[in-house]
Amino acid sequence: MTKQIGSIFIPVKELERSISFYTEMLGLVCRGIEDWGGGNRGATLFFQPHPENGTLLTLAELKEPTPVISFPSFNIKCEDVRTLQKDLHSRGCRVSDIETWDSEWNHHVLFDLFDPDGHMISLIEITPIAATTVLES
């Protein structure tokens, strides 16, 4: 039976450029470049410490133009999103404005970051509503 997501695959045009972006801008660790045969390559990335059973991010190099959708394919949970957004913007990254919204369960602060191929990644800080209420008291 199914248990969890093992890896999210992101199509990229230039593997080394994308590895640099994800490691230098987002702090992921690259396990190495893999030869997938037939001239195809990929690289698996993860956050430190290595997540024993966590979701991995796999960059899949494509020779043809990479398909990009106008919606985030995934999000990355973060702390201090406002500072992170300013830092990434100052380092030349394309970022959206900060957004905030509440669900019944959580308070959300987020922005979107665009990788070198134009893929939109949502960076999000989530605080449970109960924790927000306690902090405001």
PDB file of C-alpha atoms in Angstrom:
ATOM      1  CA  MET A   1       0.000   0.000   0.000  1.00  0.00           C
ATOM      2  CA  THR A   2       1.098   3.602  -0.453  1.00  0.00           C
ATOM      3  CA  LYS A   3       2.857   5.353   2.432  1.00  0.00           C
ATOM      4  CA  GLN A   4       4.233   8.761   1.413  1.00  0.00           C
ATOM      5  CA  ILE A   5       5.728  10.830  -1.391  1.00  0.00           C
ATOM      6  CA  GLY A   6       9.291   9.677  -2.057  1.00  0.00           C
ATOM      7  CA  SER A   7      10.486  12.412  -4.415  1.00  0.00           C
ATOM      8  CA  ILE A   8       9.150  15.373  -6.346  1.00  0.00           C
ATOM      9  CA  PHE A   9      10.587  15.608  -9.866  1.00  0.00           C
ATOM     10  CA  ILE A  10      11.343  19.016 -11.397  1.00  0.00           C
ATOM     11  CA  PRO A  11      12.247  19.194 -15.106  1.00  0.00           C
ATOM     12  CA  VAL A  12      15.237  21.486 -15.717  1.00  0.00           C
ATOM     13  CA  LYS A  13      17.140  22.635 -18.799  1.00  0.00           C
ATOM     14  CA  GLU A  14      20.641  22.997 -17.279  1.00  0.00           C
ATOM     15  CA  LEU A  15      21.249  20.601 -14.410  1.00  0.00           C
ATOM     16  CA  GLU A  16      24.338  22.270 -12.910  1.00  0.00           C
ATOM     17  CA  ARG A  17      22.678  25.716 -12.964  1.00  0.00           C
ATOM     18  CA  SER A  18      19.615  24.322 -11.186  1.00  0.00           C
ATOM     19  CA  ILE A  19      21.718  22.459  -8.619  1.00  0.00           C
ATOM     20  CA  SER A  20      23.500  25.736  -7.815  1.00  0.00           C
ATOM     21  CA  PHE A  21      20.195  27.551  -7.399  1.00  0.00           C
ATOM     22  CA  TYR A  22      18.606  24.963  -5.094  1.00  0.00           C
ATOM     23  CA  THR A  23      21.753  24.510  -2.987  1.00  0.00           C
ATOM     24  CA  GLU A  24      22.925  28.137  -2.781  1.00  0.00           C
ATOM     25  CA  MET A  25      19.550  29.898  -2.540  1.00  0.00           C
ATOM     26  CA  LEU A  26      17.518  27.324  -0.620  1.00  0.00           C
ATOM     27  CA  GLY A  27      20.163  25.403   1.310  1.00  0.00           C
ATOM     28  CA  LEU A  28      19.432  21.948  -0.066  1.00  0.00           C
ATOM     29  CA  VAL A  29      22.224  19.375  -0.315  1.00  0.00           C
ATOM     30  CA  CYS A  30      22.915  17.598  -3.609  1.00  0.00           C
ATOM     31  CA  ARG A  31      23.650  13.893  -3.339  1.00  0.00           C
ATOM     32  CA  GLY A  32      25.380  14.027  -6.729  1.00  0.00           C
ATOM     33  CA  ILE A  33      24.675  13.949 -10.441  1.00  0.00           C
ATOM     34  CA  GLU A  34      23.327  10.630 -11.656  1.00  0.00           C
ATOM     35  CA  ASP A  35      23.599   9.165 -15.151  1.00  0.00           C
ATOM     36  CA  TRP A  36      20.150   7.806 -15.971  1.00  0.00           C
ATOM     37  CA  GLY A  37      21.249   6.292 -19.287  1.00  0.00           C
ATOM     38  CA  GLY A  38      20.538   7.404 -22.814  1.00  0.00           C
ATOM     39  CA  GLY A  39      22.166  10.768 -22.178  1.00  0.00           C
ATOM     40  CA  ASN A  40      19.696  11.579 -19.402  1.00  0.00           C
ATOM     41  CA  ARG A  41      20.891  12.938 -16.062  1.00  0.00           C
ATOM     42  CA  GLY A  42      19.356  13.860 -12.747  1.00  0.00           C
ATOM     43  CA  ALA A  43      20.265  14.958  -9.268  1.00  0.00           C
ATOM     44  CA  THR A  44      18.589  14.259  -5.946  1.00  0.00           C
ATOM     45  CA  LEU A  45      18.520  16.986  -3.313  1.00  0.00           C
ATOM     46  CA  PHE A  46      17.454  17.072   0.314  1.00  0.00           C
ATOM     47  CA  PHE A  47      17.501  19.227   3.427  1.00  0.00           C
ATOM     48  CA  GLN A  48      20.059  18.564   6.186  1.00  0.00           C
ATOM     49  CA  PRO A  49      19.994  16.390   8.109  1.00  0.00           C
ATOM     50  CA  HIS A  50      19.200  13.785   5.467  1.00  0.00           C
ATOM     51  CA  PRO A  51      15.559  12.875   5.908  1.00  0.00           C
ATOM     52  CA  GLU A  52      15.597   9.149   6.591  1.00  0.00           C
ATOM     53  CA  ASN A  53      12.028   8.800   5.335  1.00  0.00           C
ATOM     54  CA  GLY A  54      11.434  12.330   4.059  1.00  0.00           C
ATOM     55  CA  THR A  55      10.479  13.595   0.645  1.00  0.00           C
ATOM     56  CA  LEU A  56      13.364  14.275  -1.740  1.00  0.00           C
ATOM     57  CA  LEU A  57      13.579  16.780  -4.596  1.00  0.00           C
ATOM     58  CA  THR A  58      14.882  15.351  -7.863  1.00  0.00           C
ATOM     59  CA  LEU A  59      16.016  17.572 -10.726  1.00  0.00           C
ATOM     60  CA  ALA A  60      15.530  15.844 -14.080  1.00  0.00           C
ATOM     61  CA  GLU A  61      17.492  17.356 -16.960  1.00  0.00           C
ATOM     62  CA  LEU A  62      15.526  17.485 -20.211  1.00  0.00           C
ATOM     63  CA  LYS A  63      16.910  18.218 -23.644  1.00  0.00           C
ATOM     64  CA  GLU A  64      13.657  19.770 -24.870  1.00  0.00           C
ATOM     65  CA  PRO A  65      12.134  22.936 -23.354  1.00  0.00           C
ATOM     66  CA  THR A  66      11.034  22.373 -19.780  1.00  0.00           C
ATOM     67  CA  PRO A  67       7.290  22.568 -19.151  1.00  0.00           C
ATOM     68  CA  VAL A  68       6.398  25.292 -16.640  1.00  0.00           C
ATOM     69  CA  ILE A  69       2.997  25.748 -15.041  1.00  0.00           C
ATOM     70  CA  SER A  70       1.690  29.005 -13.572  1.00  0.00           C
ATOM     71  CA  PHE A  71       1.072  27.496 -10.146  1.00  0.00           C
ATOM     72  CA  PRO A  72       3.498  26.189  -7.513  1.00  0.00           C
ATOM     73  CA  SER A  73       4.196  22.469  -7.884  1.00  0.00           C
ATOM     74  CA  PHE A  74       5.173  22.281  -4.218  1.00  0.00           C
ATOM     75  CA  ASN A  75       5.906  24.419  -1.197  1.00  0.00           C
ATOM     76  CA  ILE A  76       8.759  24.520   1.264  1.00  0.00           C
ATOM     77  CA  LYS A  77       8.034  25.139   4.926  1.00  0.00           C
ATOM     78  CA  CYS A  78      10.201  27.939   6.294  1.00  0.00           C
ATOM     79  CA  GLU A  79      10.831  30.113   9.310  1.00  0.00           C
ATOM     80  CA  ASP A  80      10.902  33.920   9.104  1.00  0.00           C
ATOM     81  CA  VAL A  81       9.532  34.087   5.569  1.00  0.00           C
ATOM     82  CA  ARG A  82       9.607  37.900   5.477  1.00  0.00           C
ATOM     83  CA  THR A  83      13.382  37.990   6.048  1.00  0.00           C
ATOM     84  CA  LEU A  84      13.935  35.120   3.602  1.00  0.00           C
ATOM     85  CA  GLN A  85      11.971  36.936   0.884  1.00  0.00           C
ATOM     86  CA  LYS A  86      14.047  40.108   1.337  1.00  0.00           C
ATOM     87  CA  ASP A  87      17.301  38.110   1.341  1.00  0.00           C
ATOM     88  CA  LEU A  88      16.478  36.169  -1.827  1.00  0.00           C
ATOM     89  CA  HIS A  89      15.333  39.356  -3.582  1.00  0.00           C
ATOM     90  CA  SER A  90      18.590  41.121  -2.632  1.00  0.00           C
ATOM     91  CA  ARG A  91      20.529  38.161  -4.066  1.00  0.00           C
ATOM     92  CA  GLY A  92      18.855  38.649  -7.438  1.00  0.00           C
ATOM     93  CA  CYS A  93      16.121  36.026  -7.220  1.00  0.00           C
ATOM     94  CA  ARG A  94      12.728  36.638  -8.747  1.00  0.00           C
ATOM     95  CA  VAL A  95      10.210  36.624  -5.882  1.00  0.00           C
ATOM     96  CA  SER A  96       6.594  37.656  -5.408  1.00  0.00           C
ATOM     97  CA  ASP A  97       5.245  39.940  -2.707  1.00  0.00           C
ATOM     98  CA  ILE A  98       4.450  38.533   0.737  1.00  0.00           C
ATOM     99  CA  GLU A  99       0.929  37.173   1.155  1.00  0.00           C
ATOM    100  CA  THR A 100      -0.863  36.279   4.374  1.00  0.00           C
ATOM    101  CA  TRP A 101      -4.043  34.334   4.913  1.00  0.00           C
ATOM    102  CA  ASP A 102      -5.744  32.256   7.569  1.00  0.00           C
ATOM    103  CA  SER A 103      -7.461  28.930   7.320  1.00  0.00           C
ATOM    104  CA  GLU A 104      -9.540  27.428  10.057  1.00  0.00           C
ATOM    105  CA  TRP A 105      -6.381  25.741  11.370  1.00  0.00           C
ATOM    106  CA  ASN A 106      -3.350  27.882  10.465  1.00  0.00           C
ATOM    107  CA  HIS A 107      -2.000  31.379   9.851  1.00  0.00           C
ATOM    108  CA  HIS A 108       0.047  31.460   6.603  1.00  0.00           C
ATOM    109  CA  VAL A 109       2.773  33.862   5.493  1.00  0.00           C
ATOM    110  CA  LEU A 110       4.208  33.076   2.083  1.00  0.00           C
ATOM    111  CA  PHE A 111       5.777  34.233  -1.143  1.00  0.00           C
ATOM    112  CA  ASP A 112       6.636  32.578  -4.412  1.00  0.00           C
ATOM    113  CA  LEU A 113      10.174  32.092  -5.690  1.00  0.00           C
ATOM    114  CA  PHE A 114      11.002  31.284  -9.305  1.00  0.00           C
ATOM    115  CA  ASP A 115      13.832  28.892 -10.161  1.00  0.00           C
ATOM    116  CA  PRO A 116      16.097  29.403 -13.234  1.00  0.00           C
ATOM    117  CA  ASP A 117      13.605  27.559 -15.476  1.00  0.00           C
ATOM    118  CA  GLY A 118      10.648  29.625 -14.218  1.00  0.00           C
ATOM    119  CA  HIS A 119       9.130  26.996 -11.911  1.00  0.00           C
ATOM    120  CA  MET A 120       7.169  28.644  -9.118  1.00  0.00           C
ATOM    121  CA  ILE A 121       7.997  27.431  -5.587  1.00  0.00           C
ATOM    122  CA  SER A 122       5.926  28.609  -2.645  1.00  0.00           C
ATOM    123  CA  LEU A 123       7.940  29.332   0.510  1.00  0.00           C
ATOM    124  CA  ILE A 124       5.566  29.267   3.439  1.00  0.00           C
ATOM    125  CA  GLU A 125       5.561  29.842   7.177  1.00  0.00           C
ATOM    126  CA  ILE A 126       2.669  28.104   8.903  1.00  0.00           C
ATOM    127  CA  THR A 127       1.597  28.815  12.470  1.00  0.00           C
ATOM    128  CA  PRO A 128      -1.293  26.872  13.993  1.00  0.00           C
ATOM    129  CA  ILE A 129      -4.156  29.212  14.940  1.00  0.00           C
ATOM    130  CA  ALA A 130      -4.081  27.916  18.542  1.00  0.00           C
ATOM    131  CA  ALA A 131      -0.380  28.879  18.773  1.00  0.00           C
ATOM    132  CA  THR A 132      -1.139  32.339  17.342  1.00  0.00           C
ATOM    133  CA  THR A 133      -3.832  32.885  19.945  1.00  0.00           C
ATOM    134  CA  VAL A 134      -1.474  31.860  22.751  1.00  0.00           C
ATOM    135  CA  LEU A 135       1.290  34.156  21.406  1.00  0.00           C
ATOM    136  CA  GLU A 136      -1.070  37.141  21.249  1.00  0.00           C
ATOM    137  CA  SER A 137      -2.341  36.676  24.823  1.00  0.00           C
TER     138      SER A 137
END
